[in-house]
Amino acid sequence: MNNLDHTMVKENYAGKTWKFILQEFKPKGKFLTPFNIISLPIMLLGLVLIVIRFWKGLGSITNLTQEVPWGLWIGFDVVTGVAFAGGAYVITFMVYILNIKKYQSIVRVTVLNGFLAYVFYAGALLLDLGRPWNVINPIIGNNFGTSSVLFLVAWHFLLYMIAQLIEFSPAIAEWLGKRRAHKILSGMTVAAVIFGITLSTLHQSGLGALYLMAKEKIHPLWYSEFIPVMFFVSSIFAGLSMVIFEGSISYKVFSDQISDKSHASHNSIIVGLTKICAVTMFAYFFLQVLVFVHAQNWHLLNTPMGYWYLVEIFGFIVLPMLLFILSYKNNSTFLAKTAAVLTMVGIIINRLNVTVIGFKWDAVSHYYPSWMEIAVTFAVIFTEIWVFRWIINRMPVLRDSPSWAKNHN
Amino acid sequence: MKMNRRNFFQTLGITSLTLAIGKSGKAITNKKTNVDFKGILIDATRCVGCQSCEIACAEVNNLPEPTDSPEVGITRNLTEFQRCVVNAYDTSKGEIYVKKQCMHCNQPACDAACLTQAMNKTVEGPVIWRGDKCMGCRYCMVSCPFDIPKFEYHSANPKIQKCDMCFSKIKEGGVPACVENCPAEAIIFGTRRELLNEARKRIVENPDTYYNHIYGESEAGGTCVLYLSPVPFEELGFKTNLQNSSYPELSKGFLYSVPTIFVLWPALLLGLREATKDEPVKTIENE
């Protein structure tokens, strides 16, 4: 580092950085895009609904019942959203642990996606808490419910967010031009990755383990003592499908950000990911069959829930698995994207089957999310995309790092 | 693997975090089952459906008085306004009334589920809810096999409503309000052991009156609330598909695996990273 440069900047350092950050808050580019026109009203509506929710209680905008206390916000926002965020630990595993350089160019965007998913979906969890002012109880103080799976999941969310922030922080340092911080933060990456993968293994499965005690409440086709294993294995291809899906959108929307080198490797990365998806989906399908045979649930197949189960298994696991295989045999990114979308729909169906649709399936009255719950969910997703876009347009996530930062990676 | 200063600190950091977080995997203690819990025995052969227990319960807990009464064909459920309800059932032995409230499990799922220890199995026996700790996540409701805890969905400061066996009265040597106010002596209070003996005695002495089963003796690993009935319990709307081991057992295996993974994974991952590094071809020269 240049010492002279350093001392000269030092006096006005803090002030300049803040000024720079404030300037960066100004919107860039065209404002009245179709996406903005659709997303802004929904975000505003979501904000109004959230105010009502905290003012009049959860019942004022949700359809939650005494029998189904966890609905769309937990089943979709948290449980499904976190599965989709699984790409971050898989990609960092390949790049930093297995040293596969090929995927280096998508590490930052995947980690950013994962980090934002956790921030917003764990944030959605706060909306669902009846007494959110006590949320600090399991974190500080002496109210540690250590026998609770949720205690574990809550702590892991918190720690994993920190780990992901550390993994992403070099990009922030590059944006602000902080060379020294960049050096220190880059040095922490490997430790954060190792810690992050360990945390992910446990809380991806932990989200499934949350439902272990609801033994008689979940339809037997979806309940087994192997839910944690299922949730973990499926988070691998759920996360990677999200990477393929998100990657192909970013590729178009932010094409000006992507360097020529990354452009060239885009297809090769997608094809590589489809192989991993196909293999893990086969393992997952095999596990599903084992669990099904082990539980001796044959008689349940010829019921409406049984047909629904078969749709999930064959329509959204076997079919996309075959498409993934076809896509890498034919080197077709179109097939890969189709398979990724099908897989994602399948993951949504699977998580909702465990948490909402199959939960109290035999009850007299069923839970259906209210339009307001759905609106808040969309508002959360749109806000996340806004923040994602803001960061992509400012920090070196898709584009190359500045030349001074390259030596460290 | 060469251990330089930086690597050493990395490993040290990971290890200490492991130790710190590994604690979260602590399994459920069985200590609590060795004490003699207090409990209540409800005898459905004696209940006349007068709702005295419901009224007393509402009064003690500052809840509205019940406006409806037990009727055959209509199942009255516990709500956020009612901690106990009496239902009427048309059974093979005529119309039978039975009271429903929290079962106060020996090893409650709600207590194991609670991440803030707001749901708490007391050493006296009752399972109580503590508002200053609860964050309103409703995981207790998801986990409870009897669907007992109720949540005030229409309040900005919502509480969990459930029977606490009048814990404050018990601590001062009293008996729960429902027991105190039952004119038919259908509900009695005592230690779980005494109540089990009394229940067995009643069954043995009047084999024609009672169905030969004490509900709560083994259901969900045993509960502090015990029931006697003249007819099989499914006729009275009881859940008879529950397991006989406790519900926290179900997530025990997962929780036990947590410290193991926290020790094994970082070591394995560090090893893998070192093994897959592109090293310069020095090793061949050394041979």
Short mmCIF file of N, CA and C in Angstrom, two decimals, chain A residues 147-270:
data_model
loop_
_atom_site.label_atom_id
_atom_site.label_comp_id
_atom_site.label_asym_id
_atom_site.label_seq_id
_atom_site.Cartn_x
_atom_site.Cartn_y
_atom_site.Cartn_z
N SER A 147 -32.90 -27.24 24.36
CA SER A 147 -33.44 -28.50 23.85
C SER A 147 -34.30 -28.26 22.62
N SER A 148 -34.40 -27.00 22.18
CA SER A 148 -35.28 -26.67 21.07
C SER A 148 -34.53 -26.66 19.75
N VAL A 149 -35.13 -27.31 18.74
CA VAL A 149 -34.54 -27.26 17.39
C VAL A 149 -34.58 -25.82 16.88
N LEU A 150 -35.63 -25.09 17.26
CA LEU A 150 -35.77 -23.72 16.79
C LEU A 150 -34.67 -22.82 17.37
N PHE A 151 -34.23 -23.14 18.57
CA PHE A 151 -33.13 -22.41 19.19
C PHE A 151 -31.88 -22.54 18.32
N LEU A 152 -31.64 -23.78 17.91
CA LEU A 152 -30.50 -24.07 17.05
C LEU A 152 -30.63 -23.33 15.72
N VAL A 153 -31.82 -23.41 15.13
CA VAL A 153 -32.03 -22.78 13.82
C VAL A 153 -31.86 -21.26 13.94
N ALA A 154 -32.40 -20.66 14.98
CA ALA A 154 -32.31 -19.21 15.15
C ALA A 154 -30.85 -18.78 15.27
N TRP A 155 -30.09 -19.49 16.09
CA TRP A 155 -28.67 -19.15 16.25
C TRP A 155 -27.91 -19.34 14.96
N HIS A 156 -28.24 -20.40 14.23
CA HIS A 156 -27.54 -20.67 12.99
C HIS A 156 -27.84 -19.61 11.94
N PHE A 157 -29.09 -19.16 11.89
CA PHE A 157 -29.44 -18.08 10.97
C PHE A 157 -28.55 -16.88 11.24
N LEU A 158 -28.47 -16.52 12.51
CA LEU A 158 -27.72 -15.34 12.92
C LEU A 158 -26.24 -15.50 12.56
N LEU A 159 -25.65 -16.63 12.94
CA LEU A 159 -24.23 -16.84 12.70
C LEU A 159 -23.94 -16.96 11.20
N TYR A 160 -24.86 -17.61 10.48
CA TYR A 160 -24.61 -17.81 9.06
C TYR A 160 -24.68 -16.48 8.31
N MET A 161 -25.59 -15.60 8.77
CA MET A 161 -25.64 -14.28 8.15
C MET A 161 -24.32 -13.56 8.34
N ILE A 162 -23.74 -13.69 9.53
CA ILE A 162 -22.45 -13.04 9.78
C ILE A 162 -21.37 -13.67 8.89
N ALA A 163 -21.38 -15.01 8.80
CA ALA A 163 -20.38 -15.70 7.98
C ALA A 163 -20.49 -15.26 6.52
N GLN A 164 -21.74 -15.15 6.03
CA GLN A 164 -21.92 -14.75 4.63
C GLN A 164 -21.52 -13.30 4.41
N LEU A 165 -21.78 -12.47 5.43
CA LEU A 165 -21.39 -11.06 5.30
C LEU A 165 -19.86 -10.97 5.20
N ILE A 166 -19.16 -11.80 5.98
CA ILE A 166 -17.69 -11.81 5.91
C ILE A 166 -17.25 -12.30 4.53
N GLU A 167 -17.93 -13.34 4.03
CA GLU A 167 -17.56 -13.87 2.71
C GLU A 167 -17.75 -12.80 1.63
N PHE A 168 -18.79 -11.97 1.81
CA PHE A 168 -19.09 -10.97 0.79
C PHE A 168 -18.31 -9.66 1.00
N SER A 169 -17.82 -9.45 2.23
CA SER A 169 -17.28 -8.15 2.61
C SER A 169 -16.14 -7.62 1.71
N PRO A 170 -15.29 -8.47 1.12
CA PRO A 170 -14.27 -7.89 0.23
C PRO A 170 -14.89 -7.04 -0.88
N ALA A 171 -16.07 -7.42 -1.37
CA ALA A 171 -16.73 -6.64 -2.41
C ALA A 171 -17.11 -5.26 -1.89
N ILE A 172 -17.55 -5.20 -0.62
CA ILE A 172 -17.90 -3.91 -0.03
C ILE A 172 -16.64 -3.05 0.11
N ALA A 173 -15.55 -3.70 0.53
CA ALA A 173 -14.30 -2.96 0.69
C ALA A 173 -13.81 -2.43 -0.65
N GLU A 174 -14.01 -3.21 -1.72
CA GLU A 174 -13.59 -2.76 -3.04
C GLU A 174 -14.43 -1.58 -3.50
N TRP A 175 -15.71 -1.63 -3.16
CA TRP A 175 -16.64 -0.55 -3.53
C TRP A 175 -16.21 0.75 -2.85
N LEU A 176 -15.84 0.65 -1.55
CA LEU A 176 -15.47 1.84 -0.80
C LEU A 176 -14.00 2.21 -0.98
N GLY A 177 -13.26 1.34 -1.68
CA GLY A 177 -11.85 1.61 -1.90
C GLY A 177 -11.00 1.46 -0.65
N LYS A 178 -11.41 0.64 0.29
CA LYS A 178 -10.65 0.45 1.52
C LYS A 178 -9.67 -0.71 1.34
N ARG A 179 -8.43 -0.40 1.05
CA ARG A 179 -7.48 -1.45 0.71
C ARG A 179 -7.10 -2.30 1.90
N ARG A 180 -6.85 -1.63 3.03
CA ARG A 180 -6.40 -2.37 4.21
C ARG A 180 -7.49 -3.32 4.70
N ALA A 181 -8.72 -2.78 4.79
CA ALA A 181 -9.86 -3.60 5.22
C ALA A 181 -10.04 -4.78 4.27
N HIS A 182 -9.84 -4.50 2.99
CA HIS A 182 -9.99 -5.55 1.98
C HIS A 182 -9.04 -6.72 2.26
N LYS A 183 -7.82 -6.36 2.62
CA LYS A 183 -6.81 -7.38 2.87
C LYS A 183 -7.21 -8.24 4.07
N ILE A 184 -7.63 -7.55 5.14
CA ILE A 184 -8.00 -8.29 6.36
C ILE A 184 -9.22 -9.17 6.09
N LEU A 185 -10.25 -8.58 5.46
CA LEU A 185 -11.50 -9.31 5.24
C LEU A 185 -11.29 -10.50 4.30
N SER A 186 -10.45 -10.32 3.26
CA SER A 186 -10.19 -11.43 2.35
C SER A 186 -9.54 -12.58 3.08
N GLY A 187 -8.70 -12.25 4.07
CA GLY A 187 -8.03 -13.29 4.83
C GLY A 187 -8.98 -14.11 5.67
N MET A 188 -10.16 -13.56 5.95
CA MET A 188 -11.12 -14.28 6.80
C MET A 188 -12.04 -15.19 5.99
N THR A 189 -11.94 -15.10 4.66
CA THR A 189 -12.93 -15.79 3.82
C THR A 189 -12.98 -17.30 4.09
N VAL A 190 -11.82 -17.95 4.10
CA VAL A 190 -11.82 -19.40 4.21
C VAL A 190 -12.44 -19.86 5.54
N ALA A 191 -12.07 -19.18 6.62
CA ALA A 191 -12.65 -19.53 7.92
C ALA A 191 -14.17 -19.37 7.87
N ALA A 192 -14.63 -18.26 7.27
CA ALA A 192 -16.07 -18.02 7.18
C ALA A 192 -16.75 -19.08 6.33
N VAL A 193 -16.07 -19.51 5.26
CA VAL A 193 -16.65 -20.53 4.38
C VAL A 193 -16.81 -21.85 5.13
N ILE A 194 -15.77 -22.25 5.83
CA ILE A 194 -15.81 -23.53 6.56
C ILE A 194 -16.89 -23.48 7.63
N PHE A 195 -16.90 -22.40 8.37
CA PHE A 195 -17.92 -22.23 9.40
C PHE A 195 -19.31 -22.20 8.75
N GLY A 196 -19.43 -21.50 7.62
CA GLY A 196 -20.71 -21.36 6.94
C GLY A 196 -21.25 -22.69 6.43
N ILE A 197 -20.38 -23.53 5.88
CA ILE A 197 -20.84 -24.81 5.35
C ILE A 197 -21.34 -25.69 6.50
N THR A 198 -20.60 -25.67 7.61
CA THR A 198 -21.02 -26.45 8.78
C THR A 198 -22.39 -25.98 9.27
N LEU A 199 -22.54 -24.66 9.38
CA LEU A 199 -23.82 -24.11 9.83
C LEU A 199 -24.94 -24.49 8.87
N SER A 200 -24.65 -24.42 7.56
CA SER A 200 -25.69 -24.72 6.57
C SER A 200 -26.15 -26.16 6.65
N THR A 201 -25.19 -27.07 6.79
CA THR A 201 -25.55 -28.48 6.92
C THR A 201 -26.57 -28.64 8.04
N LEU A 202 -26.28 -27.97 9.16
CA LEU A 202 -27.13 -28.18 10.33
C LEU A 202 -28.46 -27.45 10.25
N HIS A 203 -28.48 -26.23 9.71
CA HIS A 203 -29.79 -25.57 9.76
C HIS A 203 -30.66 -25.91 8.55
N GLN A 204 -30.04 -26.30 7.41
CA GLN A 204 -30.90 -26.79 6.32
C GLN A 204 -31.65 -28.03 6.81
N SER A 205 -30.93 -28.94 7.46
CA SER A 205 -31.62 -30.11 8.00
C SER A 205 -32.46 -29.73 9.22
N GLY A 206 -31.99 -28.72 9.97
CA GLY A 206 -32.73 -28.29 11.16
C GLY A 206 -34.13 -27.79 10.83
N LEU A 207 -34.27 -27.13 9.67
CA LEU A 207 -35.61 -26.65 9.29
C LEU A 207 -36.57 -27.83 9.15
N GLY A 208 -36.05 -28.97 8.69
CA GLY A 208 -36.89 -30.17 8.63
C GLY A 208 -37.12 -30.74 10.02
N ALA A 209 -36.05 -30.71 10.82
CA ALA A 209 -36.15 -31.28 12.17
C ALA A 209 -37.15 -30.53 13.04
N LEU A 210 -37.45 -29.27 12.67
CA LEU A 210 -38.47 -28.50 13.40
C LEU A 210 -39.78 -29.27 13.47
N TYR A 211 -40.06 -30.03 12.40
CA TYR A 211 -41.37 -30.68 12.29
C TYR A 211 -41.38 -32.10 12.84
N LEU A 212 -40.24 -32.54 13.40
CA LEU A 212 -40.18 -33.93 13.87
C LEU A 212 -41.20 -34.21 14.98
N MET A 213 -41.44 -33.22 15.83
CA MET A 213 -42.36 -33.47 16.95
C MET A 213 -43.82 -33.45 16.52
N ALA A 214 -44.09 -32.93 15.31
CA ALA A 214 -45.48 -32.89 14.84
C ALA A 214 -45.83 -34.20 14.14
N LYS A 215 -45.51 -35.29 14.77
CA LYS A 215 -45.57 -36.61 14.13
C LYS A 215 -46.94 -36.95 13.56
N GLU A 216 -47.99 -36.80 14.36
CA GLU A 216 -49.32 -37.20 13.89
C GLU A 216 -50.01 -36.11 13.09
N LYS A 217 -49.39 -34.92 13.03
CA LYS A 217 -50.07 -33.80 12.38
C LYS A 217 -49.75 -33.72 10.90
N ILE A 218 -48.61 -34.31 10.50
CA ILE A 218 -48.19 -34.22 9.10
C ILE A 218 -48.58 -35.52 8.40
N HIS A 219 -49.10 -35.39 7.18
CA HIS A 219 -49.51 -36.57 6.42
C HIS A 219 -48.36 -37.59 6.34
N PRO A 220 -48.66 -38.88 6.61
CA PRO A 220 -47.59 -39.88 6.69
C PRO A 220 -46.73 -39.99 5.43
N LEU A 221 -47.24 -39.55 4.28
CA LEU A 221 -46.40 -39.60 3.09
C LEU A 221 -45.28 -38.56 3.14
N TRP A 222 -45.45 -37.54 3.98
CA TRP A 222 -44.42 -36.51 4.07
C TRP A 222 -43.69 -36.52 5.41
N TYR A 223 -44.25 -37.23 6.40
CA TYR A 223 -43.55 -37.29 7.68
C TYR A 223 -42.71 -38.55 7.77
N SER A 224 -41.46 -38.41 8.13
CA SER A 224 -40.65 -39.56 8.49
C SER A 224 -39.54 -39.02 9.37
N GLU A 225 -38.85 -39.92 10.05
CA GLU A 225 -37.76 -39.42 10.89
C GLU A 225 -36.59 -38.92 10.04
N PHE A 226 -36.72 -39.09 8.71
CA PHE A 226 -35.63 -38.65 7.83
C PHE A 226 -35.87 -37.27 7.23
N ILE A 227 -36.88 -36.54 7.71
CA ILE A 227 -37.12 -35.19 7.16
C ILE A 227 -35.83 -34.35 7.15
N PRO A 228 -35.04 -34.36 8.24
CA PRO A 228 -33.83 -33.52 8.21
C PRO A 228 -32.90 -33.88 7.06
N VAL A 229 -32.69 -35.18 6.82
CA VAL A 229 -31.81 -35.61 5.72
C VAL A 229 -32.38 -35.17 4.38
N MET A 230 -33.69 -35.36 4.22
CA MET A 230 -34.36 -34.96 2.97
C MET A 230 -34.18 -33.47 2.72
N PHE A 231 -34.39 -32.67 3.77
CA PHE A 231 -34.30 -31.22 3.61
C PHE A 231 -32.88 -30.83 3.24
N PHE A 232 -31.90 -31.50 3.82
CA PHE A 232 -30.51 -31.15 3.53
C PHE A 232 -30.17 -31.50 2.08
N VAL A 233 -30.47 -32.74 1.67
CA VAL A 233 -30.11 -33.17 0.32
C VAL A 233 -30.83 -32.31 -0.72
N SER A 234 -32.12 -32.02 -0.47
CA SER A 234 -32.85 -31.25 -1.48
C SER A 234 -32.39 -29.80 -1.51
N SER A 235 -31.79 -29.31 -0.42
CA SER A 235 -31.31 -27.91 -0.45
C SER A 235 -30.16 -27.75 -1.42
N ILE A 236 -29.44 -28.86 -1.71
CA ILE A 236 -28.31 -28.76 -2.65
C ILE A 236 -28.82 -28.42 -4.05
N PHE A 237 -29.79 -29.24 -4.54
CA PHE A 237 -30.25 -28.93 -5.91
C PHE A 237 -31.24 -27.78 -5.94
N ALA A 238 -31.91 -27.51 -4.81
CA ALA A 238 -32.77 -26.32 -4.77
C ALA A 238 -31.91 -25.08 -4.93
N GLY A 239 -30.81 -25.02 -4.17
CA GLY A 239 -29.92 -23.87 -4.22
C GLY A 239 -29.30 -23.70 -5.59
N LEU A 240 -28.85 -24.83 -6.18
CA LEU A 240 -28.18 -24.73 -7.49
C LEU A 240 -29.18 -24.37 -8.59
N SER A 241 -30.41 -24.87 -8.49
CA SER A 241 -31.42 -24.48 -9.48
C SER A 241 -31.66 -22.98 -9.40
N MET A 242 -31.67 -22.46 -8.17
CA MET A 242 -31.82 -21.02 -7.99
C MET A 242 -30.65 -20.28 -8.63
N VAL A 243 -29.43 -20.83 -8.49
CA VAL A 243 -28.24 -20.21 -9.08
C VAL A 243 -28.39 -20.17 -10.60
N ILE A 244 -28.85 -21.28 -11.19
CA ILE A 244 -29.04 -21.33 -12.65
C ILE A 244 -30.10 -20.32 -13.08
N PHE A 245 -31.22 -20.32 -12.34
CA PHE A 245 -32.35 -19.44 -12.67
C PHE A 245 -31.95 -17.97 -12.53
N GLU A 246 -31.42 -17.66 -11.36
CA GLU A 246 -31.03 -16.27 -11.09
C GLU A 246 -29.91 -15.84 -12.03
N GLY A 247 -28.98 -16.77 -12.28
CA GLY A 247 -27.85 -16.46 -13.16
C GLY A 247 -28.30 -16.09 -14.56
N SER A 248 -29.30 -16.85 -15.07
CA SER A 248 -29.71 -16.57 -16.44
C SER A 248 -30.50 -15.27 -16.53
N ILE A 249 -31.13 -14.86 -15.41
CA ILE A 249 -31.82 -13.56 -15.42
C ILE A 249 -30.79 -12.43 -15.32
N SER A 250 -29.88 -12.56 -14.36
CA SER A 250 -28.83 -11.54 -14.18
C SER A 250 -28.05 -11.36 -15.47
N TYR A 251 -27.82 -12.47 -16.14
CA TYR A 251 -27.05 -12.49 -17.37
C TYR A 251 -27.65 -11.55 -18.40
N LYS A 252 -29.00 -11.51 -18.42
CA LYS A 252 -29.68 -10.62 -19.37
C LYS A 252 -29.79 -9.21 -18.80
N VAL A 253 -30.29 -9.11 -17.55
CA VAL A 253 -30.60 -7.80 -16.99
C VAL A 253 -29.34 -6.98 -16.75
N PHE A 254 -28.29 -7.64 -16.24
CA PHE A 254 -27.08 -6.90 -15.90
C PHE A 254 -25.96 -7.21 -16.90
N SER A 255 -26.32 -7.42 -18.19
CA SER A 255 -25.31 -7.88 -19.14
C SER A 255 -24.15 -6.88 -19.27
N ASP A 256 -24.42 -5.58 -19.01
CA ASP A 256 -23.35 -4.59 -19.12
C ASP A 256 -22.30 -4.76 -18.02
N GLN A 257 -22.71 -5.44 -16.91
CA GLN A 257 -21.80 -5.60 -15.78
C GLN A 257 -20.85 -6.78 -15.97
N ILE A 258 -21.28 -7.74 -16.80
CA ILE A 258 -20.55 -8.99 -16.87
C ILE A 258 -19.37 -8.89 -17.82
N SER A 259 -18.21 -9.32 -17.33
CA SER A 259 -17.00 -9.21 -18.15
C SER A 259 -17.03 -10.24 -19.29
N ASP A 260 -16.19 -10.01 -20.29
CA ASP A 260 -16.17 -10.91 -21.44
C ASP A 260 -15.82 -12.33 -21.03
N LYS A 261 -14.90 -12.41 -20.06
CA LYS A 261 -14.45 -13.73 -19.62
C LYS A 261 -15.63 -14.50 -19.01
N SER A 262 -16.41 -13.81 -18.16
CA SER A 262 -17.54 -14.47 -17.52
C SER A 262 -18.61 -14.83 -18.53
N HIS A 263 -18.76 -13.96 -19.54
CA HIS A 263 -19.71 -14.25 -20.61
C HIS A 263 -19.38 -15.59 -21.24
N ALA A 264 -18.08 -15.78 -21.52
CA ALA A 264 -17.64 -16.99 -22.20
C ALA A 264 -17.86 -18.23 -21.34
N SER A 265 -17.68 -18.09 -20.01
CA SER A 265 -17.76 -19.28 -19.17
C SER A 265 -19.18 -19.58 -18.69
N HIS A 266 -20.13 -18.66 -18.99
CA HIS A 266 -21.49 -18.80 -18.47
C HIS A 266 -22.09 -20.17 -18.78
N ASN A 267 -22.04 -20.58 -20.06
CA ASN A 267 -22.65 -21.85 -20.43
C ASN A 267 -21.97 -23.05 -19.78
N SER A 268 -20.65 -22.98 -19.74
CA SER A 268 -19.91 -24.09 -19.14
C SER A 268 -20.26 -24.24 -17.66
N ILE A 269 -20.47 -23.10 -16.96
CA ILE A 269 -20.86 -23.16 -15.55
C ILE A 269 -22.24 -23.81 -15.41
N ILE A 270 -23.19 -23.36 -16.25
CA ILE A 270 -24.54 -23.91 -16.15
C ILE A 270 -24.54 -25.41 -16.39
#
